[in-house]
PDB file of C-alpha atoms in Angstrom:
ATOM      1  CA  UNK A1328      -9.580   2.521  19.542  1.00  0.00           C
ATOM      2  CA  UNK A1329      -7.828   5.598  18.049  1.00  0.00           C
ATOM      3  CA  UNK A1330      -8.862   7.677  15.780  1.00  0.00           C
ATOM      4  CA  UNK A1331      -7.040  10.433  13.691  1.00  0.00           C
ATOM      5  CA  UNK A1332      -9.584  12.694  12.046  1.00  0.00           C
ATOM      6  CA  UNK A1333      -8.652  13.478   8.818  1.00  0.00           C
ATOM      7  CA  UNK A1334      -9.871  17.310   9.272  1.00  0.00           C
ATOM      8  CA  UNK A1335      -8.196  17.836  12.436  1.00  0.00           C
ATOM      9  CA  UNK A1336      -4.771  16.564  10.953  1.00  0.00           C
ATOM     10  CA  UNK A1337      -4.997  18.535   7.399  1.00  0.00           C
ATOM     11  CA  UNK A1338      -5.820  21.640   9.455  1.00  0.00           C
ATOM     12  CA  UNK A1339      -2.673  21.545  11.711  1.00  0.00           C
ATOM     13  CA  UNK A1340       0.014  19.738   9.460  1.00  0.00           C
ATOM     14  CA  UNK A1341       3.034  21.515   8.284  1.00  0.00           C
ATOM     15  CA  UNK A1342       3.469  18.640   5.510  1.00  0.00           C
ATOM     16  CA  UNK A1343       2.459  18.794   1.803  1.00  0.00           C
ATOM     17  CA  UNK A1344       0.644  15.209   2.304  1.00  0.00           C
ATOM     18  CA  UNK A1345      -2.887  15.673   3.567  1.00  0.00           C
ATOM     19  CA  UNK A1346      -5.588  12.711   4.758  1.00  0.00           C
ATOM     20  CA  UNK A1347      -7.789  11.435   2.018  1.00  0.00           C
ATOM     21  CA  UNK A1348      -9.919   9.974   5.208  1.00  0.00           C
ATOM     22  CA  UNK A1349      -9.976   9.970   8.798  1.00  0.00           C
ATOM     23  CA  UNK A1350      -8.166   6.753  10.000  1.00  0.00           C
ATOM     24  CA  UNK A1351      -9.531   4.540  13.213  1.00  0.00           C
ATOM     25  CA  UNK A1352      -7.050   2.204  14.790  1.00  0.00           C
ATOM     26  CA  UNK A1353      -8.465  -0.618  17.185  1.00  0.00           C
ATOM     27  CA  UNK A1354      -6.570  -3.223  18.866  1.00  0.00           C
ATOM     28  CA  UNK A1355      -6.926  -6.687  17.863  1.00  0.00           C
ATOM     29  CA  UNK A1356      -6.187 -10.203  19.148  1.00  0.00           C
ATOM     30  CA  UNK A1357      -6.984 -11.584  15.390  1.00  0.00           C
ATOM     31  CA  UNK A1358      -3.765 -11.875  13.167  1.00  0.00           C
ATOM     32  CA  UNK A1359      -3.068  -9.791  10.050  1.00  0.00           C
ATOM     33  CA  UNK A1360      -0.520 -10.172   7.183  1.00  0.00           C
ATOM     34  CA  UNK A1361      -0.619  -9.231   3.608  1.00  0.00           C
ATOM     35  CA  UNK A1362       1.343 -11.639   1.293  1.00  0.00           C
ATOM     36  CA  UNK A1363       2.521 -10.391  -1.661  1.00  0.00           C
ATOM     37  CA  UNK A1364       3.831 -12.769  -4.112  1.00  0.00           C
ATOM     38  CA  UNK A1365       5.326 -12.898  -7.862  1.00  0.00           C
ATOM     39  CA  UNK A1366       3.541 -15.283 -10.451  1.00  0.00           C
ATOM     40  CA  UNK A1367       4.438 -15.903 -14.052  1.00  0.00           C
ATOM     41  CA  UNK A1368       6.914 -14.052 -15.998  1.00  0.00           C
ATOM     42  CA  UNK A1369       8.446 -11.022 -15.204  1.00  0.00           C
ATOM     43  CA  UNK A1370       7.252  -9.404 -17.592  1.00  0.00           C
ATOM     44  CA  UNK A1371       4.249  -9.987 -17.052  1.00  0.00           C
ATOM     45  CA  UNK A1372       4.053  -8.146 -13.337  1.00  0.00           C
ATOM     46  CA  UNK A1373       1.354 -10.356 -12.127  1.00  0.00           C
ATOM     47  CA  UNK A1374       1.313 -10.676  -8.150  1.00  0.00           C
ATOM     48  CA  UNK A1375      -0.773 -12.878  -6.016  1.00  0.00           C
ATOM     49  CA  UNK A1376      -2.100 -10.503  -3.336  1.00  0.00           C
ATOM     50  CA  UNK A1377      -3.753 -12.265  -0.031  1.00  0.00           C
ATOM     51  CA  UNK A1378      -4.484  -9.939   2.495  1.00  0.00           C
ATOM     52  CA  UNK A1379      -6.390 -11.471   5.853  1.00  0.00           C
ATOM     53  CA  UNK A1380      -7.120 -10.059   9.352  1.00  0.00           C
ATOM     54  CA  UNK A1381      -7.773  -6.165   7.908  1.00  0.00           C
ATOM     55  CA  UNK A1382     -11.643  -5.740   8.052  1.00  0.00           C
ATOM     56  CA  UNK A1383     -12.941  -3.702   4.477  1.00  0.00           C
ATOM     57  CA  UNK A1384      -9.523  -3.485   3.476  1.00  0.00           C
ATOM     58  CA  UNK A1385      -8.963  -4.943  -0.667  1.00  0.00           C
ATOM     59  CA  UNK A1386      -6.514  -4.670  -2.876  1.00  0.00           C
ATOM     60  CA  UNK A1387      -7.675  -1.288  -3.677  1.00  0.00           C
ATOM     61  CA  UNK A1388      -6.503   0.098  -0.467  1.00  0.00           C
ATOM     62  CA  UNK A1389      -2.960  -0.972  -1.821  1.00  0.00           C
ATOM     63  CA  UNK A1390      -0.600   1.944  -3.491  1.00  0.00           C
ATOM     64  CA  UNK A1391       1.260   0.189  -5.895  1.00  0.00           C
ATOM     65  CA  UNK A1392       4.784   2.171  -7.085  1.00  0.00           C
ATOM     66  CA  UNK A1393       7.544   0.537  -9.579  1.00  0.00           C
ATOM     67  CA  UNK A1394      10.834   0.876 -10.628  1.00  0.00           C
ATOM     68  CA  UNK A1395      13.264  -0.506 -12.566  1.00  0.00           C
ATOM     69  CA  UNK A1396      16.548   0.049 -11.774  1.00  0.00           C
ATOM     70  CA  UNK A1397      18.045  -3.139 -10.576  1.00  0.00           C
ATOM     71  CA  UNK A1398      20.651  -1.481  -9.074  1.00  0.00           C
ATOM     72  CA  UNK A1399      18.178  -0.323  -6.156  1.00  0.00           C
ATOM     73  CA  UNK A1400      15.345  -2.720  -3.874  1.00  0.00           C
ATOM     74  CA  UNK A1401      11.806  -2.677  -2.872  1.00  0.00           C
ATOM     75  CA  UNK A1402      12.616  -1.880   1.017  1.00  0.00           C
ATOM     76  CA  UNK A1403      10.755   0.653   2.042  1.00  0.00           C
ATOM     77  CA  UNK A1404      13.468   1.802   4.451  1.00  0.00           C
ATOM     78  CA  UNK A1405      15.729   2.417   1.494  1.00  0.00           C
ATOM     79  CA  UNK A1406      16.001   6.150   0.571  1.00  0.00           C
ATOM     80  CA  UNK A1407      13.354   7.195  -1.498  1.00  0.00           C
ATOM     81  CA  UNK A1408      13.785   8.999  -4.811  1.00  0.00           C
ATOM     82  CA  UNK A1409      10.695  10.098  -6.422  1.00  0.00           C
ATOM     83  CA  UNK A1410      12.423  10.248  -9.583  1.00  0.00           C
ATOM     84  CA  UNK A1411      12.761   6.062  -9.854  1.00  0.00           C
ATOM     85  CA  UNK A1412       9.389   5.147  -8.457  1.00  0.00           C
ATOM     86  CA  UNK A1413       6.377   5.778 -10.654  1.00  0.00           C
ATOM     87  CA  UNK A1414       2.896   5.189  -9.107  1.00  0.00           C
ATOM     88  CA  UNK A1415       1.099   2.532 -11.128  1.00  0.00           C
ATOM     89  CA  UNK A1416      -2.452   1.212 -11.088  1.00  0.00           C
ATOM     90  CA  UNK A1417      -3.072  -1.962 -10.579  1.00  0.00           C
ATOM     91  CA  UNK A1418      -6.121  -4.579 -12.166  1.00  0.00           C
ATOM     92  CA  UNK A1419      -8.114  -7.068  -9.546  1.00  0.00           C
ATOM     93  CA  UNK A1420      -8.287  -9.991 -11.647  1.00  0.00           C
ATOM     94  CA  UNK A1421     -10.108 -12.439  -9.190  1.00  0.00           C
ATOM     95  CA  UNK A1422     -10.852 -12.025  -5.322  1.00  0.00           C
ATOM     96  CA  UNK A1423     -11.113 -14.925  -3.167  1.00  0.00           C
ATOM     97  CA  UNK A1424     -12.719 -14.558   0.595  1.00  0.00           C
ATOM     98  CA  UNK A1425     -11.552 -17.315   2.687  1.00  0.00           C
TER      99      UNK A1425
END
């Protein structure tokens, strides 16, 4: 297990960004994956959200950001511009534990 305490980072990094919360990180044989999924109309931005594997985490633990410009995508790897994405809250309608 690793663990980054969240006072030791805020205290030594040069960033704006500080930890909300110390993070642990353990090794696991057990799979993960979160599955993120359009339903109904676009319009509608309703998204099936299964997450499995990721002890305590919920959808809450999610940071949900839009745009819409359909000239750009989703990939995280594409260049960022704060100006397009707009942080959004999102609304658990129903939880389902496997």
């Amino acid at each position: 297990m690793v663990t980054i305490d969240a006072d030791i980072y805020n205290d030594h990094s040069t960033s704006e960004y500080k930890l909300p919360r110390s993070i642990e990180l353990r090794s696991a044989t057990a799979p993960y994956d979160i599955s993120i999924m359009r339903t109904g109309l676009d319009r509608d931005a309703v998204f099936h959200v299964e997450m499995y594997g990721i002890p305590g985490a919920t959808t809450r633990d999610i940071r949900w950001y839009m745009h819409t410009d359909p000239s750009r995508n989703c990939r995280v790897d594409d260049a960022w511009d704060s100006t397009i994405w707009k942080k959004v809250t999102a609304t658990e309608l129903s939880r389902k534990n496997p």
